[in-house]
Tab-separated table of C-alpha atoms and ligand atoms in Angstrom:
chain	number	residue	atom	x	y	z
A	1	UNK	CA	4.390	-5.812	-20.589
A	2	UNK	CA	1.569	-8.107	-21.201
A	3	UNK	CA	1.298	-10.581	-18.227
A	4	UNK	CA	-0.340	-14.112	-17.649
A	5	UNK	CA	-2.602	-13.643	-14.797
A	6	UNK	CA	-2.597	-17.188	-12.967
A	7	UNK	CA	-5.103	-16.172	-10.255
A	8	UNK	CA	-7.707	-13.874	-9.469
A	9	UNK	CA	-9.625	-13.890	-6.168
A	10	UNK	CA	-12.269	-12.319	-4.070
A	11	UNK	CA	-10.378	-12.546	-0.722
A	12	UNK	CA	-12.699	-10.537	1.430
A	13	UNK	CA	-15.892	-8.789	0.546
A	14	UNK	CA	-15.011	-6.328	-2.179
A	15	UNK	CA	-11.424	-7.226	-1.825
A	16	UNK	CA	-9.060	-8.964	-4.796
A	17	UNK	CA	-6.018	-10.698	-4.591
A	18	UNK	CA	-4.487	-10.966	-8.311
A	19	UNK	CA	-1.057	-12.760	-8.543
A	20	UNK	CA	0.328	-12.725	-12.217
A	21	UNK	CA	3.861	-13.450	-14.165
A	22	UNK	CA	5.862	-10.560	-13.928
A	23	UNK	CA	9.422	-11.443	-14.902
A	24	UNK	CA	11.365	-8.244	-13.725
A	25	UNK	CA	12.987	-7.075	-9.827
A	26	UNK	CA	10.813	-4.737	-7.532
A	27	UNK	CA	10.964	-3.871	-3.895
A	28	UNK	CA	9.069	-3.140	-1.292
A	29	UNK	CA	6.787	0.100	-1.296
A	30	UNK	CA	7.051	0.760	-5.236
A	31	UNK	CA	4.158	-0.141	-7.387
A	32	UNK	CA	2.768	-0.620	-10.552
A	33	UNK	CA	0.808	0.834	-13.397
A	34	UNK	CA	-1.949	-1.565	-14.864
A	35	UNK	CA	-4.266	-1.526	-17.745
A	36	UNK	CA	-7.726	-2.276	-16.974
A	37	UNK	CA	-9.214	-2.778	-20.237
A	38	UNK	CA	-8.496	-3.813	-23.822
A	39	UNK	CA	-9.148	-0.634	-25.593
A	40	UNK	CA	-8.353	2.466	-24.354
A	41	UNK	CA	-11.522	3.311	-22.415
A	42	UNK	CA	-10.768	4.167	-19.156
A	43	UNK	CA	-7.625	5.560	-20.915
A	44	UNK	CA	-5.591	5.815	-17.648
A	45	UNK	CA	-3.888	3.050	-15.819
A	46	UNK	CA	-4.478	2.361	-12.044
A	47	UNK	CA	-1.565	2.330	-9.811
A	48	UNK	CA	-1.532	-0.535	-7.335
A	49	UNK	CA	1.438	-1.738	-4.820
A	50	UNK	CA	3.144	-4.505	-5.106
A	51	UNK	CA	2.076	-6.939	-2.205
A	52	UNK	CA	4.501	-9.597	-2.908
A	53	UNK	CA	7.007	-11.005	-5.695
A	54	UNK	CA	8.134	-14.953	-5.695
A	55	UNK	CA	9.396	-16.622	-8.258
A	56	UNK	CA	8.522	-14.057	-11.169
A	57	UNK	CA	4.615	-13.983	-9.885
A	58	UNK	CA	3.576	-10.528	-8.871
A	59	UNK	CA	0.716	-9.952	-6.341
A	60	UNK	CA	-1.627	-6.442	-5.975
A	61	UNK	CA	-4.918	-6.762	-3.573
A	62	UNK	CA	-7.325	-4.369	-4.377
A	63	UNK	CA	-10.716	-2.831	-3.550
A	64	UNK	CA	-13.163	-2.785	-5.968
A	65	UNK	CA	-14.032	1.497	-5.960
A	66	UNK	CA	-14.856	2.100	-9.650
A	67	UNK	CA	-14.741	1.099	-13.093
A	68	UNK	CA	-11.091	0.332	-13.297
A	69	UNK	CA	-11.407	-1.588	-10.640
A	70	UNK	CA	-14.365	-3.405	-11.496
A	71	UNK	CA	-12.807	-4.375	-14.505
A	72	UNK	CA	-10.018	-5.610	-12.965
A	73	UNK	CA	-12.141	-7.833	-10.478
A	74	UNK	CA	-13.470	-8.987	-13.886
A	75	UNK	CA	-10.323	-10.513	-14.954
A	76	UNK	CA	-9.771	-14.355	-15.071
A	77	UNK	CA	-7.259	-16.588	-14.741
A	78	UNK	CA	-5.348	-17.481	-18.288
A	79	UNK	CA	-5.706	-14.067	-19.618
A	80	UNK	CA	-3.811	-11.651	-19.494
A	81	UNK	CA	-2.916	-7.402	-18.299
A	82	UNK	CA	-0.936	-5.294	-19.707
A	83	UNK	CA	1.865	-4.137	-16.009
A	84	UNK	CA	4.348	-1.399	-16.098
A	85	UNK	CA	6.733	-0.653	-13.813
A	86	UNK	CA	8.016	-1.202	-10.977
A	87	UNK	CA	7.843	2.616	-10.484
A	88	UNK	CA	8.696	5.135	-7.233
A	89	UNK	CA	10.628	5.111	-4.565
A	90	UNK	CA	11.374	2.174	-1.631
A	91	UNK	CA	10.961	1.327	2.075
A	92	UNK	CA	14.817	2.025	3.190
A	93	UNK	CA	14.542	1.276	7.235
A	94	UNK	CA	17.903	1.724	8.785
A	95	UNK	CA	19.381	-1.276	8.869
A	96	UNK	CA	19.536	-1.381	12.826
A	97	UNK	CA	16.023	-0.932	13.138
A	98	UNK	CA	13.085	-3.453	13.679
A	99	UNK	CA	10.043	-2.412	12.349
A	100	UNK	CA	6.036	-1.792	13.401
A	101	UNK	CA	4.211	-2.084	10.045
A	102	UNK	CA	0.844	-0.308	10.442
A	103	UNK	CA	-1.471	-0.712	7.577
A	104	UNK	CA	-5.330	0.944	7.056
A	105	UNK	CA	-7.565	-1.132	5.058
A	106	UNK	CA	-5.799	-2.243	1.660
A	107	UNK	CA	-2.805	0.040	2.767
A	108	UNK	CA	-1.793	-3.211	4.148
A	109	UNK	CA	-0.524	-4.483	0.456
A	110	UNK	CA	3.256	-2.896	0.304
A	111	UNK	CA	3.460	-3.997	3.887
A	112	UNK	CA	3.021	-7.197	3.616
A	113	UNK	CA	5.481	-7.413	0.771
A	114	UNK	CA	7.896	-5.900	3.386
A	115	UNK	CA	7.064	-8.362	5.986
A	116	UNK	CA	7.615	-11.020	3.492
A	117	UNK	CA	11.299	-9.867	2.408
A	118	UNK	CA	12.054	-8.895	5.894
A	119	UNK	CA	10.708	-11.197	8.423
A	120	UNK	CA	13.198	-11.340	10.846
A	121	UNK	CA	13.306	-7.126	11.480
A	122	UNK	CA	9.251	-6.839	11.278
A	123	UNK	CA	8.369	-6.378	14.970
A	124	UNK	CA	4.198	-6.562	14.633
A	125	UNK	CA	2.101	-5.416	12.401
A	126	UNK	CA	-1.277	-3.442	12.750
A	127	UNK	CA	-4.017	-3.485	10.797
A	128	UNK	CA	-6.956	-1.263	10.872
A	129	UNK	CA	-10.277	-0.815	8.678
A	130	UNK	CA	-14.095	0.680	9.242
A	131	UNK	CA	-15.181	-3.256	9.384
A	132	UNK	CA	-14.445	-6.814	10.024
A	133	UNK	CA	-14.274	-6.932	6.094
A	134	UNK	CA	-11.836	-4.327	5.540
A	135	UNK	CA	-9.132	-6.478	7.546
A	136	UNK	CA	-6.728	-7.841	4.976
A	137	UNK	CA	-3.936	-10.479	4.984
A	138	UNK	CA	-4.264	-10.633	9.396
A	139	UNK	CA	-3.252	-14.179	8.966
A	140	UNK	CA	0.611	-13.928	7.037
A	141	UNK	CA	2.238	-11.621	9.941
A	142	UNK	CA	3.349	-13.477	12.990
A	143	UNK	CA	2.550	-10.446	15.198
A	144	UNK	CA	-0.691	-8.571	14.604
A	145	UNK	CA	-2.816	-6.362	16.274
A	146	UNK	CA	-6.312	-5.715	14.908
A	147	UNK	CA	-8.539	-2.500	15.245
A	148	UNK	CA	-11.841	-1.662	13.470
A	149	UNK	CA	-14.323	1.270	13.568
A	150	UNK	CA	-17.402	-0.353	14.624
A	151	UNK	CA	-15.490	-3.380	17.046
A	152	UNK	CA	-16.840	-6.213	14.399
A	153	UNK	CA	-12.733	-7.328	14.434
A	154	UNK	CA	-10.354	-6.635	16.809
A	155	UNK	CA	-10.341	-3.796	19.196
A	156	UNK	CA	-13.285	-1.126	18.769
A	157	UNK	CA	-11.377	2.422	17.861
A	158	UNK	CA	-8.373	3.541	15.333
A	159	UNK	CA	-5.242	1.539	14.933
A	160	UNK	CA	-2.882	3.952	16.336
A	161	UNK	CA	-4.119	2.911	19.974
A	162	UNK	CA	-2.353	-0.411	19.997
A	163	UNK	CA	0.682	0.814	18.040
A	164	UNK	CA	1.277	3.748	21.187
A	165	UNK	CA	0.493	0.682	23.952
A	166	UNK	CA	3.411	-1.448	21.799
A	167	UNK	CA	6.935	-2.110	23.703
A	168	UNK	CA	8.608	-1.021	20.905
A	169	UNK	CA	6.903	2.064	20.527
A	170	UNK	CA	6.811	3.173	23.917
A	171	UNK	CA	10.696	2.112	24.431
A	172	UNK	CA	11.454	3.642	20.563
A	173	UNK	CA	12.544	1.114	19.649
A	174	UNK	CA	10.939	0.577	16.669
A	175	UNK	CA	10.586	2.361	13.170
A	176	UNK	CA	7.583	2.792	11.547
A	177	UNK	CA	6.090	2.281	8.360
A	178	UNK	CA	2.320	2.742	7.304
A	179	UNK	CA	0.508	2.892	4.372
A	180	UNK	CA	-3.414	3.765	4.114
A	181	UNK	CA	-5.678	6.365	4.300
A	182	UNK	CA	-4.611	10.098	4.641
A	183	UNK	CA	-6.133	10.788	8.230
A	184	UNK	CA	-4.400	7.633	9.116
A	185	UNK	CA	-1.558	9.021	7.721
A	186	UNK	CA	-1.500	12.431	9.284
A	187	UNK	CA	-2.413	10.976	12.654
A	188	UNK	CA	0.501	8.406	12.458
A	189	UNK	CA	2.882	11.018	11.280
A	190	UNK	CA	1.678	13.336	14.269
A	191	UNK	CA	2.165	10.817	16.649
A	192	UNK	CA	6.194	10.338	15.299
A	193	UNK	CA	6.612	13.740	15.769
A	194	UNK	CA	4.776	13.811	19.305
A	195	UNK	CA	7.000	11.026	20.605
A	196	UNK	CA	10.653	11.125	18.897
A	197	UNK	CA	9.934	8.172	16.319
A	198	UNK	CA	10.696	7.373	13.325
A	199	UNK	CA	9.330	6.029	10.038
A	200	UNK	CA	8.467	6.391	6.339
A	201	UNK	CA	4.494	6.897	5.148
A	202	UNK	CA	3.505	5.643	2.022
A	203	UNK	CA	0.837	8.301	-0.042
A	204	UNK	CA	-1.696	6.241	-2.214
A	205	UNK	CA	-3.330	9.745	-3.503
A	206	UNK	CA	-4.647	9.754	-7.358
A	207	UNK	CA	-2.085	9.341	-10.249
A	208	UNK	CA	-1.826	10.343	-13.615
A	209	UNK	CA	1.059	8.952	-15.725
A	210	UNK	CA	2.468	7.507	-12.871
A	211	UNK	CA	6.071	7.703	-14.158
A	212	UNK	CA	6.484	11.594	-13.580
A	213	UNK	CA	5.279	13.285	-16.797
A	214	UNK	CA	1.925	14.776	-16.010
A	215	UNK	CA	2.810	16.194	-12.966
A	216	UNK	CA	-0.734	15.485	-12.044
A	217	UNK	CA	0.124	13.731	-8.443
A	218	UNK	CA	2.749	16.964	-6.679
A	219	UNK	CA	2.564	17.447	-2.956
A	220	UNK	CA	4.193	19.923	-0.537
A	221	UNK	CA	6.949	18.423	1.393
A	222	UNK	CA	9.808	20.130	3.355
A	223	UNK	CA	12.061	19.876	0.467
A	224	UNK	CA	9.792	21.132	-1.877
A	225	UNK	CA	7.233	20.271	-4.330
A	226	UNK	CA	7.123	16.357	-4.988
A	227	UNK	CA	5.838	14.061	-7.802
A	228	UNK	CA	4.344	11.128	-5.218
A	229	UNK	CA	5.069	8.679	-8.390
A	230	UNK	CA	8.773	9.241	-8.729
A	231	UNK	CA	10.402	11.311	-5.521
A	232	UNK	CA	6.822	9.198	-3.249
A	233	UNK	CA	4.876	7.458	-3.016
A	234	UNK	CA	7.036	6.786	0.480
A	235	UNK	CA	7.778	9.941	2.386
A	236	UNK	CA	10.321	10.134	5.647
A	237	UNK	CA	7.842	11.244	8.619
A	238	UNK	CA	7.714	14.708	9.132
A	239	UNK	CA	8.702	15.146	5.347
A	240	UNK	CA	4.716	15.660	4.151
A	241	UNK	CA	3.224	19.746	4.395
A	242	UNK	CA	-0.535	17.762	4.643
A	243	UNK	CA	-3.446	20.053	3.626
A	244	UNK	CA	-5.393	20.783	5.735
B	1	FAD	C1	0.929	4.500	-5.340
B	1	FAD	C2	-0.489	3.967	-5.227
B	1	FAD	C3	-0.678	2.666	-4.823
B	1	FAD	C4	-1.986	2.162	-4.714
B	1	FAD	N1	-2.136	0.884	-4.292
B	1	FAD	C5	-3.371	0.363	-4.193
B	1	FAD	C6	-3.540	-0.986	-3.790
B	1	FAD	O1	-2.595	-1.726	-3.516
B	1	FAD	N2	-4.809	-1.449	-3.740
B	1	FAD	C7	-5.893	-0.665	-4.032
B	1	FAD	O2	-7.025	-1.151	-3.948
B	1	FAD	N3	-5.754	0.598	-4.403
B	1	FAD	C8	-4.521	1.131	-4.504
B	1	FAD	N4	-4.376	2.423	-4.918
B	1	FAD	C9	-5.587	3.181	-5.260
B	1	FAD	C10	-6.069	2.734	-6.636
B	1	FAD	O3	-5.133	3.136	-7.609
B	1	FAD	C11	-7.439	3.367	-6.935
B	1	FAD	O4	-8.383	2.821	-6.051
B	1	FAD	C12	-7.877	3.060	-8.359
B	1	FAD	O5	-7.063	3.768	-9.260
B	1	FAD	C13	-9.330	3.483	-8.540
B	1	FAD	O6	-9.667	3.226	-9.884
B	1	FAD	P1	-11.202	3.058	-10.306
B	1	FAD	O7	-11.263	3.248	-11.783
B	1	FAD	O8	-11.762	1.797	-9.775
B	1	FAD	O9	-11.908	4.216	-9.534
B	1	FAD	P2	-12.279	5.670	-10.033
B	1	FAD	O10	-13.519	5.559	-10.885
B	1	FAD	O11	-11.074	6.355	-10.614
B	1	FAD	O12	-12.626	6.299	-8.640
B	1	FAD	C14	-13.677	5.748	-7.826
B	1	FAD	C15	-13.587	6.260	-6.406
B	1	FAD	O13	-12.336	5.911	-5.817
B	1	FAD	C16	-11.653	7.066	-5.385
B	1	FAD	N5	-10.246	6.910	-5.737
B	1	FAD	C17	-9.716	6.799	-6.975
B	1	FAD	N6	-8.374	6.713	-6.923
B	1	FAD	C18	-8.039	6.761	-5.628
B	1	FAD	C19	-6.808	6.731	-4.928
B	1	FAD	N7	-5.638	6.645	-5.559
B	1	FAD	N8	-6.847	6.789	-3.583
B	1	FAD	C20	-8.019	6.897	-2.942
B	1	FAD	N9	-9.215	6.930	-3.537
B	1	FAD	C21	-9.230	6.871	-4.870
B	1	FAD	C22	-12.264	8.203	-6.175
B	1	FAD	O14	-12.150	9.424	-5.485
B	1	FAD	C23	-13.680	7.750	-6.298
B	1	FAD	O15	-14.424	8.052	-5.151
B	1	FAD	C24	-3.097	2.960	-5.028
B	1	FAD	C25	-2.888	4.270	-5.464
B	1	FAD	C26	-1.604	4.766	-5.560
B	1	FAD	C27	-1.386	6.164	-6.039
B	2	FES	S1	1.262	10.654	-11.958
B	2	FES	FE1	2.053	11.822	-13.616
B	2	FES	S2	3.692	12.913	-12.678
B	2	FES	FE2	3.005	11.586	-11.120
């Protein structure tokens, strides 16, 4: 589907925030396939989650890492990118639960589209990143807590400290979800499993197709081998065999 893009901004160093027509229903944790360029060179589309819908305008925030993304930080308002999707599978707290959204570095995107659909069960959120300038979207949750490697932002040290210090983690009374990188990942979903609590962890590993085909994106869980584009990219805690 070839889609208006009506803004495209650097929102921290490195950082973009694109917001662009998108006419069709998505939820929280799925995401999208875009083309970067005209032609076919790079050939494969780049998966991105969906950080918010409103009114038919779609928004991804993304790090410039490569040359898809480059090109993407390239792209202006007016024109337009070719989206498919919405594709995988959802953030599906129980319904009784409030939630503690913890986010690494652009892992905060599908989070903050669940904070924005659900903003009266989304307890705190907490962000963490190597640097002041990996901190993302801080300002849109009511409740945040704010860790970086090197102190520039925040508390100095990982993220998971001031999720463990959190009422509702300590009381478990909160359900977690998380999305960033995999050691952030691994420790969060160790921590579940230390302490009784639950969540879902969303896997942002590399993707093929994205729509199950190339089988290019399997993981080990519990119940098997998994495509992370149709069964994922959100796994139950304690569902993911990591490597290593
Ligand atoms: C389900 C899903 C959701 C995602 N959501 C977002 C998002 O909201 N925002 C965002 O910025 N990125 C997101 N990503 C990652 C994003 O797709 C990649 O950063 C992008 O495809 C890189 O394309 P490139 O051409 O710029 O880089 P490439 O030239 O392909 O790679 C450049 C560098 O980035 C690394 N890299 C490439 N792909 C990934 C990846 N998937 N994860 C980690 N490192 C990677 C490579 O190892 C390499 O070092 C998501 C990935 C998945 C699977
Ligand atoms: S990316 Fe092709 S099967 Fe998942």
């Amino acid at each position: 589907m070839k889609s208006k893009i009506i803004s495209n901004r650097e929102v921290t160093r490195g950082y973009f925030q694109m917001e662009f027509e998108f006419p069709a229903a998505a939820s929280p944790g799925q995401f999208i396939m875009l083309k970067v360029a005209e032609h076919n060179d790079p050939l494969l589309r780049r998966p991105m989650s969906i950080a918010g819908l409103d009114g038919g305008v779609m928004s991804v925030i993304f790090k410039v890492v490569g040359r898809g993304t480059a090109l993407l930080a390239e792209k202006q308002a007016g024109e337009h990118i070719d989206a498919i999707g919405p594709f995988g599978s959802v953030f599906a707290p129980p319904q009784a639960d409030t939630v503690l959204l913890v986010g690494g570095g652009i892992g905060i995107a599908p989070l903050l589209f669940w904070a924005k659909r659900n903003p009266a069960r989304t307890a705190a959120a907490f962000i963490g990143g190597a640097t002041e300038s990996d901190i993302l979207c801080a300002e849109e949750f009511s409740e945040v807590h704010i860790a970086t490697e090197n102190g520039s932002r925040g508390r100095k040290g990982l993220v998971t400290a001031p999720l463990v210090e959190h009422a509702a983690y300590k009381n478990k009374t909160g359900y977690i979800l998380a999305c960033g990188p995999t050691g952030m990942l691994k420790a969060v979903d160790a921590l579940c499993a230390q302490h009784g609590m639950k969540g879902e962890l969303s896997l942002e590993e590399r993707m093929g197709c994205g729509f199950g085909v190339c089988l290019g994106c399997v993981c080990d869980t519990t119940a098997g081998r998994k495509r992370m584009c149709v069964e994922g990219p959100v796994f139950k805690t304690g569902e993911v065999l990591w490597r290593t």
